[in-house]
mmCIF file of C-alpha atoms in Angstrom:
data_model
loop_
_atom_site.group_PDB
_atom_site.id
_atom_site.type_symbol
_atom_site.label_atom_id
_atom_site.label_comp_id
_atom_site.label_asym_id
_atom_site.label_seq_id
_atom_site.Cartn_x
_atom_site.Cartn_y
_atom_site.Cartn_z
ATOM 1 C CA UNK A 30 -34.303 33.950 -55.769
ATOM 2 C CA UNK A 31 -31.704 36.048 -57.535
ATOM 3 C CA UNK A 32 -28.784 38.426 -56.850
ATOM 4 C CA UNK A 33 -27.824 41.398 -58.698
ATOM 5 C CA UNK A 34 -24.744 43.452 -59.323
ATOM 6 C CA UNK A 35 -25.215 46.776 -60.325
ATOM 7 C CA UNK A 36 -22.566 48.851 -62.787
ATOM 8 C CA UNK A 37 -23.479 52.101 -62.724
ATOM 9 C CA UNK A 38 -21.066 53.488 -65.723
ATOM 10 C CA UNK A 39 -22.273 57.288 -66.271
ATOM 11 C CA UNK A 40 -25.100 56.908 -69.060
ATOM 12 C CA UNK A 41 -24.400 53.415 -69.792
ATOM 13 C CA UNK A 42 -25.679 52.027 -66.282
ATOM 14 C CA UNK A 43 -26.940 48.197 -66.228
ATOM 15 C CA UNK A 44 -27.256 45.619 -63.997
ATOM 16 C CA UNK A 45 -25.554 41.508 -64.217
ATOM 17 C CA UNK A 46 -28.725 39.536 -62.315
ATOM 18 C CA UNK A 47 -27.829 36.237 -61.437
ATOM 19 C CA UNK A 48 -29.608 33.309 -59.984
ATOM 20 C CA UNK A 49 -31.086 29.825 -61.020
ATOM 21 C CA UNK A 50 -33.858 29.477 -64.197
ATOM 22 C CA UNK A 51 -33.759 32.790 -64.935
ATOM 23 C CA UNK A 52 -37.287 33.961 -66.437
ATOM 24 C CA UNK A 53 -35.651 36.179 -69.196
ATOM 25 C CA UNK A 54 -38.934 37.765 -70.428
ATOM 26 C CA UNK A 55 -39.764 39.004 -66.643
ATOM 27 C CA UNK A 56 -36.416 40.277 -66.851
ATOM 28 C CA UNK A 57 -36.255 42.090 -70.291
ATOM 29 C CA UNK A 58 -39.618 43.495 -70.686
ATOM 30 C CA UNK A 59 -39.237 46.360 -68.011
ATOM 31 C CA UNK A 60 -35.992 47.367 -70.104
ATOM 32 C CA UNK A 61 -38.260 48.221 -73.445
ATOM 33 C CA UNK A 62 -35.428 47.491 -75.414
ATOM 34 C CA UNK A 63 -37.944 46.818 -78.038
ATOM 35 C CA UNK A 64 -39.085 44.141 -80.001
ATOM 36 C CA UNK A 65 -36.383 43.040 -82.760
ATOM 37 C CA UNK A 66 -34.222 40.291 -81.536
ATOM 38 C CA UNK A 67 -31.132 39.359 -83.278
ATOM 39 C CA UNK A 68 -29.767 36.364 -81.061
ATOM 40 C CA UNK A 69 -26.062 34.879 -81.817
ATOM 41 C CA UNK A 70 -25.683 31.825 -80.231
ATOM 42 C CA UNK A 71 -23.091 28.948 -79.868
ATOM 43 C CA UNK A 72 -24.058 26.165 -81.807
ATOM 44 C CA UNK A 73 -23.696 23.067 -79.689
ATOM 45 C CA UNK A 74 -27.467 24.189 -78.815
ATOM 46 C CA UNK A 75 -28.513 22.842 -81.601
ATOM 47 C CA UNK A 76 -27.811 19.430 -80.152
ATOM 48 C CA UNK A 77 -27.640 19.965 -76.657
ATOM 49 C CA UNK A 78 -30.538 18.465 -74.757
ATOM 50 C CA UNK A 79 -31.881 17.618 -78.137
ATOM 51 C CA UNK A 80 -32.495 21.196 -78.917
ATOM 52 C CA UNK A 81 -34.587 22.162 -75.952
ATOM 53 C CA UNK A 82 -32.481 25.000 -74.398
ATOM 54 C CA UNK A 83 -32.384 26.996 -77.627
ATOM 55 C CA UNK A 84 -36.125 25.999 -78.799
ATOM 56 C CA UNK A 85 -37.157 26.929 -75.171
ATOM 57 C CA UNK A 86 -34.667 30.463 -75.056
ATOM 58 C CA UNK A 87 -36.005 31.687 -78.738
ATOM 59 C CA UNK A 88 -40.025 30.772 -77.507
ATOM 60 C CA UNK A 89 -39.746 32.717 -74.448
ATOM 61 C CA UNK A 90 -38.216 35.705 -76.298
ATOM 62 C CA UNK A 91 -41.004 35.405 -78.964
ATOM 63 C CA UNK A 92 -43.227 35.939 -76.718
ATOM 64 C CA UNK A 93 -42.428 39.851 -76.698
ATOM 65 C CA UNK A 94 -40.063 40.010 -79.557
ATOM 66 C CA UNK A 95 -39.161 39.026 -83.318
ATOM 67 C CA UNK A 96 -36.662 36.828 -82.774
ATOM 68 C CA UNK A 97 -33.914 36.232 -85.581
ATOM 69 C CA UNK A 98 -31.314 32.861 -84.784
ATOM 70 C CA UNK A 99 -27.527 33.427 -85.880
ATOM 71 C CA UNK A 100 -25.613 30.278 -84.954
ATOM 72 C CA UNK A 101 -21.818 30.182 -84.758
ATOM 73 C CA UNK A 102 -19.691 27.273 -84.514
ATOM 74 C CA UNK A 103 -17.728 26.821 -81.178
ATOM 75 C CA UNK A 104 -13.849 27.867 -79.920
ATOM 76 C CA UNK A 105 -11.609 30.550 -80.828
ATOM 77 C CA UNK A 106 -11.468 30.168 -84.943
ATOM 78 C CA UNK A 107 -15.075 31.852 -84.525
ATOM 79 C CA UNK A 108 -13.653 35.206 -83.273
ATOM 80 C CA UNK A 109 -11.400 35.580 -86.386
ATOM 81 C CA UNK A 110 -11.728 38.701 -88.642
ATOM 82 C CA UNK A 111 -12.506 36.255 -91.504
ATOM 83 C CA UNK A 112 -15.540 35.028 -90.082
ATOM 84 C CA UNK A 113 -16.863 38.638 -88.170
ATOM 85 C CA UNK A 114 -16.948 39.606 -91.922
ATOM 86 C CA UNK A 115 -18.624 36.703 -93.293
ATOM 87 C CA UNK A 116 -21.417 36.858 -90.329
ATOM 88 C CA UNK A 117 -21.587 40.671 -90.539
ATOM 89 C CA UNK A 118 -22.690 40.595 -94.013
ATOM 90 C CA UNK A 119 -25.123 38.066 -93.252
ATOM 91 C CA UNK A 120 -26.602 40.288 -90.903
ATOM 92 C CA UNK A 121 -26.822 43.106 -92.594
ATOM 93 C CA UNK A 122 -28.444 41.118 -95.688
ATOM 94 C CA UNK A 123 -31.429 40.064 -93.265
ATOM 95 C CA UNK A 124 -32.278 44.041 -93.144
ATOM 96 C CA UNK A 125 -31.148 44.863 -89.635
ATOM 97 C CA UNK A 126 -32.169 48.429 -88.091
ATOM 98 C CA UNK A 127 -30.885 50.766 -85.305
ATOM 99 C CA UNK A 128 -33.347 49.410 -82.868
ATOM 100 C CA UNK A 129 -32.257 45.778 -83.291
ATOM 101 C CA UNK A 130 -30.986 44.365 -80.412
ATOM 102 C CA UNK A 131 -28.519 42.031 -80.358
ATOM 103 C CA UNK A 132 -28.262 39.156 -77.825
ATOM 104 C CA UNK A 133 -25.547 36.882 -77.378
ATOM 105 C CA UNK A 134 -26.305 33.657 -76.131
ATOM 106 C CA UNK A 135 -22.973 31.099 -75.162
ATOM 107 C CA UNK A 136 -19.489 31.331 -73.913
ATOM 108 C CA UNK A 137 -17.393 34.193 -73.848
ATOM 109 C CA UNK A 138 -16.221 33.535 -77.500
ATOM 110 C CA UNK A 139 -20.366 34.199 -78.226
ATOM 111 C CA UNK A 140 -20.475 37.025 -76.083
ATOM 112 C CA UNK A 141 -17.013 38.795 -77.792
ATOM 113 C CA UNK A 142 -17.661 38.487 -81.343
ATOM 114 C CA UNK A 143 -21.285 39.631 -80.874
ATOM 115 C CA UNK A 144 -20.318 42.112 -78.702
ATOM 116 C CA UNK A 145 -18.179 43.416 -81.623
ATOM 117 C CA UNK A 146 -21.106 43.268 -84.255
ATOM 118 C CA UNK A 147 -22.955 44.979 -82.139
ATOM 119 C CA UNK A 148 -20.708 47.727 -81.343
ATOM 120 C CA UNK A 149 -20.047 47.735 -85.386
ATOM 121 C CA UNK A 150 -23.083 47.345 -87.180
ATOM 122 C CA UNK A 151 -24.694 50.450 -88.059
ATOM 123 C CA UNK A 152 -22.030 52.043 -85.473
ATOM 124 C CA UNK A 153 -23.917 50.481 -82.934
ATOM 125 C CA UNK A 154 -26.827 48.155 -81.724
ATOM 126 C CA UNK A 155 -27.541 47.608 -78.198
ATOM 127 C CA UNK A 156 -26.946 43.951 -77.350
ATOM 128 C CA UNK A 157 -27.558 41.910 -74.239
ATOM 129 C CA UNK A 158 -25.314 39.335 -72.743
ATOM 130 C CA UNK A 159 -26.692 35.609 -71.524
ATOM 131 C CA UNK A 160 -23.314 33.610 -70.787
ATOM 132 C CA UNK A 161 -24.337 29.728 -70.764
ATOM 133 C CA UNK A 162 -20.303 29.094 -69.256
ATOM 134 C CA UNK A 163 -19.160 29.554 -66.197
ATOM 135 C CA UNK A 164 -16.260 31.336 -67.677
ATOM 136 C CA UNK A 165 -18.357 34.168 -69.276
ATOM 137 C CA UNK A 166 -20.765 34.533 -66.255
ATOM 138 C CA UNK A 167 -17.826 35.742 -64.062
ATOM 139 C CA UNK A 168 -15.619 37.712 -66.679
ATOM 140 C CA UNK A 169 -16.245 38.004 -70.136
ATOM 141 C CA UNK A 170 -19.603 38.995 -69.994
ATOM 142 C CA UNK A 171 -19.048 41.980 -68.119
ATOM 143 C CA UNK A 172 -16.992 45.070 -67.827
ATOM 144 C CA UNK A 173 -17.780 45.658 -71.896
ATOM 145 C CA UNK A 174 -14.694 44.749 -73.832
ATOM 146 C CA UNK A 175 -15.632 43.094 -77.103
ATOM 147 C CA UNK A 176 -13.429 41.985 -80.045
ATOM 148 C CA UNK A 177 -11.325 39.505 -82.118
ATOM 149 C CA UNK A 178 -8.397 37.759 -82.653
ATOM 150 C CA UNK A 179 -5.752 38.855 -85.200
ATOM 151 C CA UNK A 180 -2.810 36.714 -85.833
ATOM 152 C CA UNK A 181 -0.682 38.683 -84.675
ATOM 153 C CA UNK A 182 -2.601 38.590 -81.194
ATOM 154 C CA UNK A 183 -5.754 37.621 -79.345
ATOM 155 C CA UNK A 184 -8.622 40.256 -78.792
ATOM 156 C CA UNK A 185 -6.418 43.189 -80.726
ATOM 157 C CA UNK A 186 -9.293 44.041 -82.692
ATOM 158 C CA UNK A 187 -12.185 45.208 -81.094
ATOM 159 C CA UNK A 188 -13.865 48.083 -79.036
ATOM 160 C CA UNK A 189 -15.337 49.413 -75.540
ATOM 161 C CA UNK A 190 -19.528 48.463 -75.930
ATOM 162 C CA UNK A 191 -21.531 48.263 -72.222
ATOM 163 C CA UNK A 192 -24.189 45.718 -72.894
ATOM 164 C CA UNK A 193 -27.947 46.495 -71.781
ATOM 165 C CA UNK A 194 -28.446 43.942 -68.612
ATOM 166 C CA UNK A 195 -26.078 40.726 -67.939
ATOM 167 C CA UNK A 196 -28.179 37.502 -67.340
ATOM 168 C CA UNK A 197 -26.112 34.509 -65.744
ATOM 169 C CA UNK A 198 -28.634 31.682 -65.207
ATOM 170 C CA UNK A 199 -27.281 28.940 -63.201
ATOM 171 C CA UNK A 200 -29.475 26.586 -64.912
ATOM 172 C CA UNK A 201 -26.911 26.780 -67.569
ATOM 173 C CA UNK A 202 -24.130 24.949 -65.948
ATOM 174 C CA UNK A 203 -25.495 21.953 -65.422
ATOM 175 C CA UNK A 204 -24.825 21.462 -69.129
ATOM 176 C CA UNK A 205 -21.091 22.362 -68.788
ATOM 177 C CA UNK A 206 -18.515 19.738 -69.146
ATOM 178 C CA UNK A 207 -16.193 19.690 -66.727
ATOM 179 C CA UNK A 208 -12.841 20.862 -68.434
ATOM 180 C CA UNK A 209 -15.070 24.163 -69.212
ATOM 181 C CA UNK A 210 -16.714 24.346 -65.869
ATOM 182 C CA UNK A 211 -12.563 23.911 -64.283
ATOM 183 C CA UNK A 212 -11.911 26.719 -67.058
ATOM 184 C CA UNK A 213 -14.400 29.245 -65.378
ATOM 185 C CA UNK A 214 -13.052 28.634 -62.024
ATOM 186 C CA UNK A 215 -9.150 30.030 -63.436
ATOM 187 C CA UNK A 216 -11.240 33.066 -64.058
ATOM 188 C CA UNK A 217 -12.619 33.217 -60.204
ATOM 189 C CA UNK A 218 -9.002 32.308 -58.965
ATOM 190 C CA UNK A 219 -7.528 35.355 -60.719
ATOM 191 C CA UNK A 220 -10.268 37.727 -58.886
ATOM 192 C CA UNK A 221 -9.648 36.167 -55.439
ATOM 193 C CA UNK A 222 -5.440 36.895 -56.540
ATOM 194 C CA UNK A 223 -5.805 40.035 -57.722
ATOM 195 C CA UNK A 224 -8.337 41.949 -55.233
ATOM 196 C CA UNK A 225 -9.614 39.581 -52.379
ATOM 197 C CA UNK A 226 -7.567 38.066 -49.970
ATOM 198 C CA UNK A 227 -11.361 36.472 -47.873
ATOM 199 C CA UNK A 228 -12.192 35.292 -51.226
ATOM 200 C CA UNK A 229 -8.919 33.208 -51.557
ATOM 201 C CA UNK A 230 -9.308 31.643 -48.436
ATOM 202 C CA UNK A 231 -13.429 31.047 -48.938
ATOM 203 C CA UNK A 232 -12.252 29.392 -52.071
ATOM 204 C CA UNK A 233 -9.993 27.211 -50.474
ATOM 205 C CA UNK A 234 -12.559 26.076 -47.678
ATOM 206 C CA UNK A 235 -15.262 25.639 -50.093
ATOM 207 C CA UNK A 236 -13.777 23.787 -52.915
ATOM 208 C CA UNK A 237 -15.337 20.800 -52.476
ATOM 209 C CA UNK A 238 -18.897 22.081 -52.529
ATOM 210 C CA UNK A 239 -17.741 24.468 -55.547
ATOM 211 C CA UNK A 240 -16.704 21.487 -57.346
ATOM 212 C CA UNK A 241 -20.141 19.425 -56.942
ATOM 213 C CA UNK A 242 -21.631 22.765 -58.283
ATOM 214 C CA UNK A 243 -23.466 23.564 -55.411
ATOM 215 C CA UNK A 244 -26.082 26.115 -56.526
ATOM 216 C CA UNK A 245 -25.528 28.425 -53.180
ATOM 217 C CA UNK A 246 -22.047 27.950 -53.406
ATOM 218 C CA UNK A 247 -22.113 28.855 -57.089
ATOM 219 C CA UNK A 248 -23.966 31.985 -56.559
ATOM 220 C CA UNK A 249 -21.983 33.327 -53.870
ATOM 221 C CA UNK A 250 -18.962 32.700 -56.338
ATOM 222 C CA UNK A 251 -20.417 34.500 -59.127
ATOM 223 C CA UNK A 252 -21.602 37.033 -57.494
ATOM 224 C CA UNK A 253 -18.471 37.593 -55.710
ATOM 225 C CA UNK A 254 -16.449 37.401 -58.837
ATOM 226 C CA UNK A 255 -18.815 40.463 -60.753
ATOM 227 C CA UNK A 256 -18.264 42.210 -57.923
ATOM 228 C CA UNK A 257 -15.036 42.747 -58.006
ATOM 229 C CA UNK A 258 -14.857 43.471 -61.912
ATOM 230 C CA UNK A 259 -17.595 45.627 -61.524
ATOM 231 C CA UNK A 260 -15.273 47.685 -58.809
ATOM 232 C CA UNK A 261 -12.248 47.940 -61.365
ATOM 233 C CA UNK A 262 -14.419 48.478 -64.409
ATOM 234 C CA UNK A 263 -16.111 51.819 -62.544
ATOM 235 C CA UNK A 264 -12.336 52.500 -61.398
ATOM 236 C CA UNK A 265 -11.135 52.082 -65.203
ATOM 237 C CA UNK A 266 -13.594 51.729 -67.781
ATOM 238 C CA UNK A 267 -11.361 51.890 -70.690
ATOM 239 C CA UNK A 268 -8.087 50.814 -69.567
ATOM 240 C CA UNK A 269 -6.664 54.588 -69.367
ATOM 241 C CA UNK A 270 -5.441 54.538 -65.444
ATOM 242 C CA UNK A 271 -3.996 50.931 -65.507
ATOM 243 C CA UNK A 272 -6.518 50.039 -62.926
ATOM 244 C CA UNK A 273 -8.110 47.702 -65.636
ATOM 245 C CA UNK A 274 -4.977 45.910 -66.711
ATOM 246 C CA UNK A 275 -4.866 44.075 -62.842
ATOM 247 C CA UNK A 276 -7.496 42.174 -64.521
ATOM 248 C CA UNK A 277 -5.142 40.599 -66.536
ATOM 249 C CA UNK A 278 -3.466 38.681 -63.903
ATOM 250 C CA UNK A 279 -1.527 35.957 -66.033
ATOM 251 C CA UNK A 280 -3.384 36.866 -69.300
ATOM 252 C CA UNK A 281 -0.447 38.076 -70.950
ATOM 253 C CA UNK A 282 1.334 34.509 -70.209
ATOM 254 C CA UNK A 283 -2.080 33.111 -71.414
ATOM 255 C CA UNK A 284 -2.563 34.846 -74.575
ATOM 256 C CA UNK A 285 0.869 33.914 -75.730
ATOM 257 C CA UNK A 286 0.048 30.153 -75.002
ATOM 258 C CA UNK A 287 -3.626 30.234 -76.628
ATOM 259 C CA UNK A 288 -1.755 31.941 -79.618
ATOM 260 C CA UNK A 289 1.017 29.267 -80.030
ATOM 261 C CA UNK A 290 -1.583 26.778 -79.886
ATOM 262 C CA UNK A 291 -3.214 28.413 -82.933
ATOM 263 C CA UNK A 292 -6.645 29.121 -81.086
ATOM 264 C CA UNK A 293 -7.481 25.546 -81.860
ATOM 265 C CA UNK A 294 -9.663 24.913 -78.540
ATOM 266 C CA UNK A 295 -8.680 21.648 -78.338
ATOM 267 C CA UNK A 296 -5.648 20.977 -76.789
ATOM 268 C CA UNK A 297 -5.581 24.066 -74.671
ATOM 269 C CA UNK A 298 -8.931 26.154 -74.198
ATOM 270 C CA UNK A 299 -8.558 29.838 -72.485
ATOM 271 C CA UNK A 300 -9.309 28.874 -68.646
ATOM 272 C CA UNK A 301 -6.691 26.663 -68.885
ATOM 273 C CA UNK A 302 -4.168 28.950 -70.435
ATOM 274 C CA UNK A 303 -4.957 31.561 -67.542
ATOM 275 C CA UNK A 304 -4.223 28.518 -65.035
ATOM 276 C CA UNK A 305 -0.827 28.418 -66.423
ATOM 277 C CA UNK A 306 -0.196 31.926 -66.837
ATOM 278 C CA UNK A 307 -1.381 32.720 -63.112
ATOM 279 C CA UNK A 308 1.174 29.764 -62.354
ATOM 280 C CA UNK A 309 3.993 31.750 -64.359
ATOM 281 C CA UNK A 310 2.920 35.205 -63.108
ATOM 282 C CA UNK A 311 3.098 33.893 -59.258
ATOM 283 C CA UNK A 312 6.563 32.299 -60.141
ATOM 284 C CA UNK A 313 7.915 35.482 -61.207
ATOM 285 C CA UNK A 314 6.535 37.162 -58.371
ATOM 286 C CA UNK A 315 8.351 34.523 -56.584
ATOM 287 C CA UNK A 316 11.756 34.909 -57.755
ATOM 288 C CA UNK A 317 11.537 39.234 -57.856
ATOM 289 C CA UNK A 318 10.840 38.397 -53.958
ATOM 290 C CA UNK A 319 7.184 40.189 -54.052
ATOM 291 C CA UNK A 320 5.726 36.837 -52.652
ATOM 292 C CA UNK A 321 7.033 33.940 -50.776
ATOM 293 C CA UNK A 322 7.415 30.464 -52.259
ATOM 294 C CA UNK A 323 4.984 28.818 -50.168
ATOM 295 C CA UNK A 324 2.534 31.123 -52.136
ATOM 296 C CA UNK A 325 3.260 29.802 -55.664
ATOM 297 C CA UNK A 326 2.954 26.423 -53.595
ATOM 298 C CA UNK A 327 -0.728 27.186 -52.422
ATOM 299 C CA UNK A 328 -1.592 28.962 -55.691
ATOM 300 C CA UNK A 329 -0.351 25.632 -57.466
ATOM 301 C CA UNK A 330 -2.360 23.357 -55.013
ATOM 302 C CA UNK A 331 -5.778 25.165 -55.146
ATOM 303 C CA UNK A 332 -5.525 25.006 -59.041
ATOM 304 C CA UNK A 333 -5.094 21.192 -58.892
ATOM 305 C CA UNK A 334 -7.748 20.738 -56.458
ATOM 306 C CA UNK A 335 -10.098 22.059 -59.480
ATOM 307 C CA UNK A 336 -8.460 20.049 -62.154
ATOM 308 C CA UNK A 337 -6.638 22.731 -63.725
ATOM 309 C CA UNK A 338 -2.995 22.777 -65.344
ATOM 310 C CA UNK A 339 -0.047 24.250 -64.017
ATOM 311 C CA UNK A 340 2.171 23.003 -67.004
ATOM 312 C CA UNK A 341 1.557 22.831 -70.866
ATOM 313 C CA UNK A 342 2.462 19.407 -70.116
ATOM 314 C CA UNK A 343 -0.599 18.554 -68.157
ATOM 315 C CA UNK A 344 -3.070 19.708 -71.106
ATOM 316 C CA UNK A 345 -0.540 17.954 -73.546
ATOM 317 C CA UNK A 346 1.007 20.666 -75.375
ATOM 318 C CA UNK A 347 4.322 21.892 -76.243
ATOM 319 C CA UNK A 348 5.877 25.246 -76.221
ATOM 320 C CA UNK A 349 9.327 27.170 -76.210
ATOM 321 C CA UNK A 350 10.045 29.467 -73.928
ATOM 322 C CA UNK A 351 11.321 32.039 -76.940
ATOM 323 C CA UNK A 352 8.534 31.423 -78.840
ATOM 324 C CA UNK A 353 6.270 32.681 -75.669
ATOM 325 C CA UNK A 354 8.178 35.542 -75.140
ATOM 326 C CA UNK A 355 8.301 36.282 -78.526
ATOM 327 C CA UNK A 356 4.117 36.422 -78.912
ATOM 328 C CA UNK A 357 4.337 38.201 -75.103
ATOM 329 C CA UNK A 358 5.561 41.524 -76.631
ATOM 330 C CA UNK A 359 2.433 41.733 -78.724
ATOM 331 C CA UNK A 360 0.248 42.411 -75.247
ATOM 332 C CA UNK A 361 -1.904 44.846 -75.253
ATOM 333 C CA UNK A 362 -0.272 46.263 -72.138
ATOM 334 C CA UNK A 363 3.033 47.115 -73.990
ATOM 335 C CA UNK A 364 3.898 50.439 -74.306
ATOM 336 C CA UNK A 365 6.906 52.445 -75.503
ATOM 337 C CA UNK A 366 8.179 51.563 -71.921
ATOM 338 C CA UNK A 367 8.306 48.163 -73.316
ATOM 339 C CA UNK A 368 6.728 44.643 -71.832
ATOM 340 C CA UNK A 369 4.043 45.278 -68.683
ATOM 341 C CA UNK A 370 3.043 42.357 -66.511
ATOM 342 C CA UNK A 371 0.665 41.734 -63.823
ATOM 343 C CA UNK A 372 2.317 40.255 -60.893
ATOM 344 C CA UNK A 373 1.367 39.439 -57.205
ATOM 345 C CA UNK A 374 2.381 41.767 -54.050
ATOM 346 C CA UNK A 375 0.507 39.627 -51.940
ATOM 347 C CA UNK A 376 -2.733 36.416 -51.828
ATOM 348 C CA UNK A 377 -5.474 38.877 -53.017
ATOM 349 C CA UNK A 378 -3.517 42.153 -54.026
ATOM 350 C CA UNK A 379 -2.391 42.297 -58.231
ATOM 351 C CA UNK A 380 0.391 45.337 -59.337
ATOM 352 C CA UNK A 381 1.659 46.002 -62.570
ATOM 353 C CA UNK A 382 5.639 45.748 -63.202
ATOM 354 C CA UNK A 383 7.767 46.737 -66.072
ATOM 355 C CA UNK A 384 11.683 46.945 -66.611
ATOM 356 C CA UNK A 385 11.435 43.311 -66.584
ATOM 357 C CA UNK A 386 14.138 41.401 -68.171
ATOM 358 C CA UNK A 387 14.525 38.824 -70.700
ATOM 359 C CA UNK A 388 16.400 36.527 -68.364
ATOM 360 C CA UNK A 389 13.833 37.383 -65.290
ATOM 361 C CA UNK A 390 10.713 36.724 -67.464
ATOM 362 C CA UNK A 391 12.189 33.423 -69.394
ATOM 363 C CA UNK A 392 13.369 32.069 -65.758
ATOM 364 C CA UNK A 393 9.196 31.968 -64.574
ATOM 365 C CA UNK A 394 8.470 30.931 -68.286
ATOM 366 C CA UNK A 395 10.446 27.978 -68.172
ATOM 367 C CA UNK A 396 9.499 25.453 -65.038
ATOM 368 C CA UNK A 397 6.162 25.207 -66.969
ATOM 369 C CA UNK A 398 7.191 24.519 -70.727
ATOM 370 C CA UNK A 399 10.320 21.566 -68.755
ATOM 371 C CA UNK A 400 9.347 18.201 -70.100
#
């Protein structure tokens, strides 16, 4: 059994199947996408499960394709402009053509920097996305946006590039651990926040299930959660209407975070950060009187219940408040206009605000930086 979520983008239609063992060959042969495979992948594969996943992946592919291995090394340094360079030219030195496809195979940092090779390399290859995390099954994976950090930002480099099909196996979470599995579910919270009240509350009565990774429960979730980028993405493709930038519900709080933590993917990893920043984002929803208190309450609660952080101090890190707001105006949302955010009207409705202050912003900031 598997579900499927169509995006039908004009000219650059595709579909994000999802269900449990996924036979990718049955999948990608109707595509013709042709038979050059240049797969990036994440490289705790090499070790996971002894090997098997990736040994099984690249035989099933070789069955219909040449298949060429690129491995990366895990977290956030990956997606730096240093190392796009240093893997592009290794690409290009293995004699890559314009009917190479390019498959990326891991986590949302996998599925971004390939993304962005993809889009770059001989001004662009088409690529297919198979995210092995939670995280990139319900997000990253879709909607297109590929890129890198810069220091002065995360994702500021990078580019608009609609992948061929989306394949989110189910299969692949068993592997998770279960600080990345708690990181996908921040992503699944923000969708429920930002566009579906009936999601919220199905969340809420099915968290226990969710948690034991219940494979109907999971697919409902995912499916649910593709949906509704899938719905903005068609809305605003390229982030010109402002549509797109509700899907940034606490990202801009989050970004700043992952960036004064250096990208190091250790003490704070990006699920985690968007916990946080949803936390700060409801706050200040909060206090502007958009949303009652007892909502940052339930927000607050049903990120607990799936062992995520409210507070830098529960992921032991450290931050100051003008240091965040500092690496805040750096957003991609910031115009001339100054500093956008995403805030809450409502449990399952996102708006954009600006004319914030200093003061208002540093007041939501704070309660989750307080020793």
């Amino acid at each position: 059994m598997m579900a499927q979520v169509s995006i039908p983008l004009p000219g650059r239609s595709y579909d994000v199947v999802i269900g449990n063992a996924l036979d990718f060959t049955a999948i990608l042969k109707p595509l013709k996408l042709g038979n050059d495979w240049l797969v990036i992948y994440d490289t705790v594969f090499d070790t996971l499960a002894e090997g098997e996943v990736l040994r099984g992946f690249a035989d099933t592919l070789g069955a219909c394709a040449r298949v060429r291995l690129f491995a990366v090394p895990s977290g956030e340094a990956s997606k730096s402009l240093a190392y796009y360079g240093q893997l592009a030219e290794k690409i290009l030195a293995d004699r890559i053509t314009r009917d190479t496809v390019v498959i990326a195979f891991g986590g949302g940092v996998i599925g971004d920097l390939a993304g962005f090779l993809a889009a770059s390399l001989l001004r662009g290859l088409r690529f297919v996305q198979i995210p092995t995390t939670l995280l990139a099954q319900v997000d990253s994976s879709v909607g297109g946006k590929v890129g890198i950090n810069a220091h002065a930002g995360k994702n500021l480099i990078g580019a608009f590039h609609q992948p061929s099909v989306v394949l989110a196996d189910l299969a692949m979470l068993a592997y998770l651990p279960r600080r990345e599995f708690s990181a996908g579910i921040a992503e699944v919270l923000k969708a429920a926040l930002l566009a579906d009240h009936d999601f919220w509350l199905w969340l809420e009565d099915h968290a226990e299930a969710i948690r034991a990774r219940e494979p109907s429960r999971l697919e409902a979730l995912i499916v649910r959660a593709v949906r509704i980028k899938a719905d903005v993405v068609l809305a605003d493709e390229t982030e010109r209407t402002g549509r797109r930038a509700l899907l940034n519900l606490g990202h801009t709080f989050a970004h700043a975070l992952e960036a004064a933590a250096g990208y190091d993917g250790v003490r704070l990893i990006h699920g985690e950060a968007v916990a946080i920043g949803m936390t700060m984002a409801a706050r200040l929803s909060a206090e502007l009187g958009m949303i009652p208190s007892s909502d940052v309450v339930r927000i607050e609660t049903l990120l607990h219940a799936f062992a995520l952080p409210t507070t830098v101090q529960d992921v032991g890190f450290a931050a100051m408040a003008e240091d965040l707001y500092r690496l805040m105006q750096y957003d991609k949302k910031t115009d001339q206009q100054g500093l956008k955010l995403v805030l809450l009207a409502r449990l399952g409705q996102a708006v954009v605000r600006s004319a914030l202050s200093q003061g208002q912003i540093m007041a939501a900031i704070q309660p989750s930086l307080e020793v």
